[in-house]
Coordinates of C-alpha atoms in Angstrom, one line a residue:
M1 CA 70.5 -35.5 -44.0
I2 CA 69.0 -38.9 -42.8
E3 CA 67.2 -41.4 -44.9
T4 CA 66.1 -45.0 -44.1
K5 CA 64.6 -47.5 -46.3
A6 CA 62.8 -50.5 -45.0
L7 CA 65.2 -50.4 -42.1
T8 CA 64.7 -53.5 -39.9
K9 CA 66.5 -55.0 -36.9
R10 CA 65.5 -58.4 -35.6
Y11 CA 66.6 -60.5 -32.6
G12 CA 65.6 -64.0 -33.5
T13 CA 61.7 -63.7 -33.5
L14 CA 61.7 -60.3 -32.0
T15 CA 61.4 -57.3 -34.2
A16 CA 62.9 -54.4 -32.5
L17 CA 62.5 -52.1 -35.6
G18 CA 60.5 -53.1 -38.7
D19 CA 60.4 -51.6 -42.2
C20 CA 61.3 -48.0 -40.9
N21 CA 61.2 -45.5 -43.7
L22 CA 61.8 -41.9 -43.0
R23 CA 63.7 -38.8 -44.2
V24 CA 65.2 -36.0 -42.0
E25 CA 65.7 -32.8 -44.0
R26 CA 68.8 -30.5 -43.5
G27 CA 68.2 -27.8 -41.0
E28 CA 65.3 -29.6 -39.3
I29 CA 64.5 -30.5 -35.7
F30 CA 63.2 -33.9 -35.8
G31 CA 61.5 -35.5 -33.0
L32 CA 61.3 -39.2 -31.9
L33 CA 58.3 -40.2 -29.7
G34 CA 57.4 -43.4 -28.2
P35 CA 57.5 -45.4 -24.8
N36 CA 60.2 -47.6 -23.8
G37 CA 60.4 -50.6 -26.2
S38 CA 58.9 -48.8 -29.1
G39 CA 62.1 -48.9 -31.1
K40 CA 63.7 -45.3 -30.6
T41 CA 67.0 -46.5 -29.1
T42 CA 67.2 -49.2 -31.8
L43 CA 66.7 -46.7 -34.6
L44 CA 69.4 -44.3 -33.1
R45 CA 71.9 -47.2 -32.6
L46 CA 71.3 -48.2 -36.2
L47 CA 71.8 -44.7 -37.5
L48 CA 75.2 -44.6 -35.5
G49 CA 76.3 -48.0 -36.9
F50 CA 76.4 -49.5 -33.5
L51 CA 74.0 -52.2 -35.0
K52 CA 73.9 -54.0 -38.3
P53 CA 70.6 -53.9 -39.9
S54 CA 68.8 -57.2 -40.6
R55 CA 67.4 -55.6 -43.6
G56 CA 67.0 -52.2 -45.3
T57 CA 69.5 -49.4 -45.3
A58 CA 70.2 -46.2 -43.3
T59 CA 72.2 -43.2 -44.5
I60 CA 73.5 -39.9 -43.0
D61 CA 74.8 -37.3 -45.4
G62 CA 74.7 -39.9 -48.3
L63 CA 76.9 -42.4 -46.2
D64 CA 76.0 -45.8 -45.3
C65 CA 75.5 -45.8 -41.4
Y66 CA 77.0 -49.3 -40.9
R67 CA 79.6 -49.8 -43.8
E68 CA 80.8 -46.2 -43.4
S69 CA 80.2 -45.6 -39.7
L70 CA 83.5 -43.9 -39.1
A71 CA 82.9 -41.2 -41.8
V72 CA 79.3 -40.9 -40.4
H73 CA 80.7 -40.3 -36.9
R74 CA 82.8 -37.3 -38.1
R75 CA 79.4 -35.7 -39.1
V76 CA 77.5 -36.6 -35.9
A77 CA 77.7 -35.2 -32.3
Y78 CA 75.7 -37.7 -30.2
L79 CA 74.3 -37.4 -26.7
P80 CA 73.4 -40.9 -25.3
G81 CA 70.7 -41.3 -22.9
D82 CA 73.3 -42.5 -20.3
A83 CA 76.3 -40.3 -21.0
R84 CA 79.3 -41.4 -19.2
L85 CA 82.1 -38.9 -18.2
F86 CA 85.6 -38.9 -16.8
R87 CA 84.9 -38.8 -13.2
R88 CA 88.5 -37.8 -11.9
M89 CA 88.7 -34.9 -14.5
R90 CA 87.4 -31.6 -13.6
G91 CA 84.7 -30.0 -15.8
R92 CA 87.1 -27.8 -17.6
E93 CA 89.4 -30.6 -18.3
V94 CA 86.6 -32.9 -19.8
L95 CA 85.8 -29.9 -22.2
R96 CA 89.5 -29.4 -23.1
F97 CA 89.8 -33.1 -23.6
F98 CA 87.0 -33.3 -26.1
S99 CA 88.3 -30.1 -27.9
R100 CA 91.6 -31.9 -28.5
V101 CA 90.4 -35.3 -29.6
R102 CA 87.9 -34.2 -32.0
S103 CA 88.4 -31.7 -34.9
G104 CA 85.6 -29.2 -34.8
N105 CA 85.3 -29.0 -31.1
N106 CA 85.7 -25.4 -30.1
L107 CA 86.8 -24.9 -26.5
P108 CA 85.8 -21.2 -26.4
R109 CA 82.3 -22.1 -27.7
A110 CA 82.2 -24.9 -25.0
L111 CA 83.1 -22.5 -22.3
E112 CA 80.4 -20.1 -23.6
L113 CA 77.8 -22.9 -23.6
A114 CA 78.8 -23.9 -20.0
E115 CA 78.2 -20.3 -18.7
R116 CA 74.9 -20.1 -20.3
L117 CA 73.8 -23.3 -18.7
D118 CA 75.3 -21.9 -15.3
L119 CA 77.8 -24.9 -15.2
D120 CA 80.7 -24.6 -12.6
L121 CA 83.6 -26.2 -14.2
A122 CA 86.0 -26.2 -11.4
P123 CA 84.9 -29.3 -9.3
R124 CA 85.8 -32.7 -10.5
V125 CA 82.9 -34.8 -12.3
S126 CA 82.8 -37.0 -9.4
A127 CA 81.5 -34.3 -7.3
Y128 CA 78.9 -33.2 -9.7
S129 CA 75.2 -33.8 -9.3
T130 CA 73.2 -35.7 -12.0
G131 CA 72.1 -32.6 -13.3
M132 CA 75.5 -31.0 -13.6
R133 CA 76.8 -34.1 -15.4
Q134 CA 74.0 -33.9 -17.7
K135 CA 74.8 -30.1 -18.5
L136 CA 78.6 -31.1 -19.0
A137 CA 77.7 -33.8 -21.5
L138 CA 75.3 -31.3 -23.4
V139 CA 77.9 -28.8 -23.6
S140 CA 80.5 -31.3 -25.1
V141 CA 78.0 -32.3 -27.7
L142 CA 76.6 -28.9 -28.7
A143 CA 80.1 -27.3 -29.0
A144 CA 81.1 -29.8 -31.7
D145 CA 80.9 -28.4 -35.2
T146 CA 79.0 -31.1 -36.9
P147 CA 76.2 -31.0 -39.3
L148 CA 74.0 -33.4 -37.3
V149 CA 73.2 -33.5 -33.6
I150 CA 71.5 -36.4 -32.1
L151 CA 70.2 -35.9 -28.6
D152 CA 68.7 -38.8 -26.6
E153 CA 66.7 -37.8 -23.6
P154 CA 68.6 -34.4 -23.3
T155 CA 66.5 -32.9 -20.6
S156 CA 66.6 -35.7 -18.1
S157 CA 67.8 -34.5 -14.6
L158 CA 67.7 -30.9 -15.7
D159 CA 65.4 -28.3 -13.9
P160 CA 62.8 -26.2 -15.8
T161 CA 65.0 -23.1 -16.1
V162 CA 67.9 -25.0 -17.8
R163 CA 65.4 -27.0 -20.0
D164 CA 64.2 -23.7 -21.4
T165 CA 67.8 -22.6 -22.1
L166 CA 68.5 -26.0 -23.9
I167 CA 65.4 -25.4 -26.2
H168 CA 66.8 -22.2 -27.1
L169 CA 70.2 -23.7 -27.8
V170 CA 68.6 -26.4 -30.0
R171 CA 66.7 -23.8 -31.9
E172 CA 70.1 -21.8 -32.4
A173 CA 71.7 -25.0 -33.8
R174 CA 68.9 -25.4 -36.3
D175 CA 69.1 -21.6 -37.3
A176 CA 72.9 -22.2 -37.8
G177 CA 72.0 -24.8 -40.4
R178 CA 72.6 -27.8 -38.3
T179 CA 70.2 -30.9 -38.2
V180 CA 69.0 -32.0 -34.7
V181 CA 67.3 -35.3 -33.9
F182 CA 65.5 -34.9 -30.6
S183 CA 64.4 -38.0 -28.8
S184 CA 62.4 -37.4 -25.5
H185 CA 59.6 -38.7 -23.2
V186 CA 58.5 -35.1 -22.5
L187 CA 55.8 -34.2 -25.0
S188 CA 55.6 -30.6 -24.1
E189 CA 59.4 -30.1 -25.0
V190 CA 59.1 -32.0 -28.1
E191 CA 56.0 -29.8 -29.1
A192 CA 57.9 -26.6 -28.2
V193 CA 61.2 -27.2 -30.2
C194 CA 60.4 -29.7 -33.2
D195 CA 59.5 -29.0 -36.8
R196 CA 58.5 -32.6 -37.3
V197 CA 57.8 -35.6 -35.1
V198 CA 57.4 -39.4 -35.7
I199 CA 55.8 -41.7 -33.4
L200 CA 56.9 -45.2 -32.8
R201 CA 55.0 -48.1 -31.5
R202 CA 56.3 -51.7 -30.9
G203 CA 59.1 -51.2 -33.5
E204 CA 56.8 -49.5 -36.2
L205 CA 56.7 -46.0 -37.3
V206 CA 52.9 -45.4 -37.0
H207 CA 52.6 -41.6 -37.5
T208 CA 54.4 -38.6 -38.9
Q209 CA 53.3 -35.0 -37.7
V210 CA 54.1 -31.8 -39.1
M211 CA 54.2 -29.4 -36.1
S212 CA 53.3 -26.3 -38.0
E213 CA 50.1 -28.2 -39.2
L214 CA 49.2 -29.4 -35.6
R215 CA 49.5 -25.8 -34.4
R216 CA 46.6 -24.8 -36.5
C217 CA 44.2 -27.6 -35.0
H218 CA 41.9 -26.6 -32.4
R219 CA 39.1 -28.2 -30.3
I220 CA 36.0 -26.1 -29.4
R221 CA 33.7 -27.3 -26.8
A222 CA 30.3 -25.5 -26.3
H223 CA 26.6 -26.0 -25.2
S224 CA 23.9 -25.6 -27.8
T225 CA 20.4 -24.6 -26.8
R226 CA 19.2 -25.8 -30.2
P227 CA 19.9 -28.6 -32.7
L228 CA 22.9 -27.7 -34.7
P229 CA 22.4 -27.0 -38.4
A230 CA 24.8 -28.5 -40.9
P231 CA 28.1 -26.5 -41.4
P232 CA 28.5 -24.4 -44.5
P233 CA 29.8 -26.5 -47.4
E234 CA 33.1 -24.6 -47.4
L235 CA 33.8 -25.8 -43.8
Q236 CA 32.4 -29.4 -43.8
R237 CA 35.7 -30.9 -45.0
D238 CA 37.7 -29.3 -42.3
L239 CA 35.4 -30.0 -39.3
N240 CA 34.9 -33.1 -37.1
L241 CA 31.7 -32.3 -35.1
T242 CA 30.4 -34.4 -32.3
A243 CA 27.0 -33.7 -30.7
G244 CA 26.8 -35.3 -27.2
S245 CA 24.0 -35.3 -24.6
N246 CA 22.5 -32.4 -23.1
G247 CA 23.3 -30.2 -25.8
Q248 CA 27.1 -30.7 -25.5
V249 CA 29.0 -30.1 -28.8
T250 CA 32.7 -30.8 -29.6
I251 CA 34.2 -29.5 -32.9
E252 CA 37.7 -30.2 -34.1
T253 CA 39.1 -28.3 -36.8
A254 CA 42.3 -27.5 -38.8
C255 CA 41.0 -24.5 -40.6
E256 CA 41.5 -20.8 -39.7
L257 CA 39.6 -20.0 -36.6
S258 CA 38.3 -16.8 -38.2
R259 CA 36.3 -18.8 -40.8
L260 CA 34.8 -21.1 -38.2
L261 CA 34.1 -18.4 -35.8
G262 CA 32.0 -16.5 -38.2
W263 CA 29.7 -19.5 -38.4
L264 CA 29.6 -20.3 -34.8
A265 CA 28.4 -16.6 -34.1
T266 CA 25.3 -17.4 -35.9
L267 CA 24.4 -20.2 -33.5
S268 CA 22.8 -20.5 -30.3
L269 CA 25.9 -21.5 -28.3
A270 CA 26.9 -20.9 -24.7
E271 CA 30.0 -21.7 -22.6
I272 CA 32.3 -21.8 -25.6
Q273 CA 35.8 -23.1 -24.8
I274 CA 38.7 -23.0 -27.6
E275 CA 41.9 -24.9 -27.0
P276 CA 44.7 -26.2 -29.1
V277 CA 44.6 -29.8 -29.8
G278 CA 48.4 -30.3 -29.0
L279 CA 50.8 -33.2 -29.3
D280 CA 49.5 -35.0 -26.5
A281 CA 46.2 -35.7 -28.1
V282 CA 48.0 -37.2 -31.3
Y283 CA 50.2 -39.3 -29.2
R284 CA 47.5 -40.9 -27.2
R285 CA 45.8 -42.1 -30.4
Y286 CA 48.6 -44.5 -30.7
H287 CA 49.5 -45.0 -27.0
A288 CA 46.3 -44.7 -25.0
G289 CA 46.9 -46.1 -21.5
E290 CA 50.7 -46.4 -22.0
T291 CA 53.3 -44.3 -20.3
T292 CA 56.1 -42.6 -22.0

């Protein structure tokens, strides 16, 4: 659905995005992670044809994002990070407007989504809270019948219950065959909803993480009363074992826990703690000390 090749955007001597190569498959929830200034917004603006690349190419559904931007826009529903709505209109009027100006927008579907998000459509947008305006923008985007949905910080200003509902809606879009790009600062949400995630740092794509693989990774902390023997040969390639002071042992593994636990049961270990590695640990490898 999306492909970039050496995609680069420079402003004078500043490289906002450099040599970005990525592919987003159809029917995938694809996450973008990185702090402010990492290149996420530049990448999204290049994909939408709002910016002209300094070098390289970007395509959506086989169409050049800059030269064929109008055709690209027909295939994309986009929620910007600072969505603006018609403040004098009532919520229902906003949804009716979008259903008329864009083919593929379904008013009954929009009304259904508004109900699921517990959004009152009677007041004027000017009377909405920030969270209510975010809900209205989300409904407008998710009601569009497009193969690609791009969500930039979709959960900002939403309470936890509504965030959970949104995650379900994003999964439903994926299950219906739509592709979703999910850009967020909230690691737990990205971890919960995305199939694959890329991490950007200072304009460079530095890591790609398949979430199904990450969910198999665990960290085991234990106290050993004796020196640890070498792991069996069939486990050695899948383990990262660190022995600290006072018998403290840390093991990181991506192998099946059943294989590892059989070996651990033969050792003199106490106070064993098993935890998933999680996306936070991967993110901090590239952005230790930075805020998202």
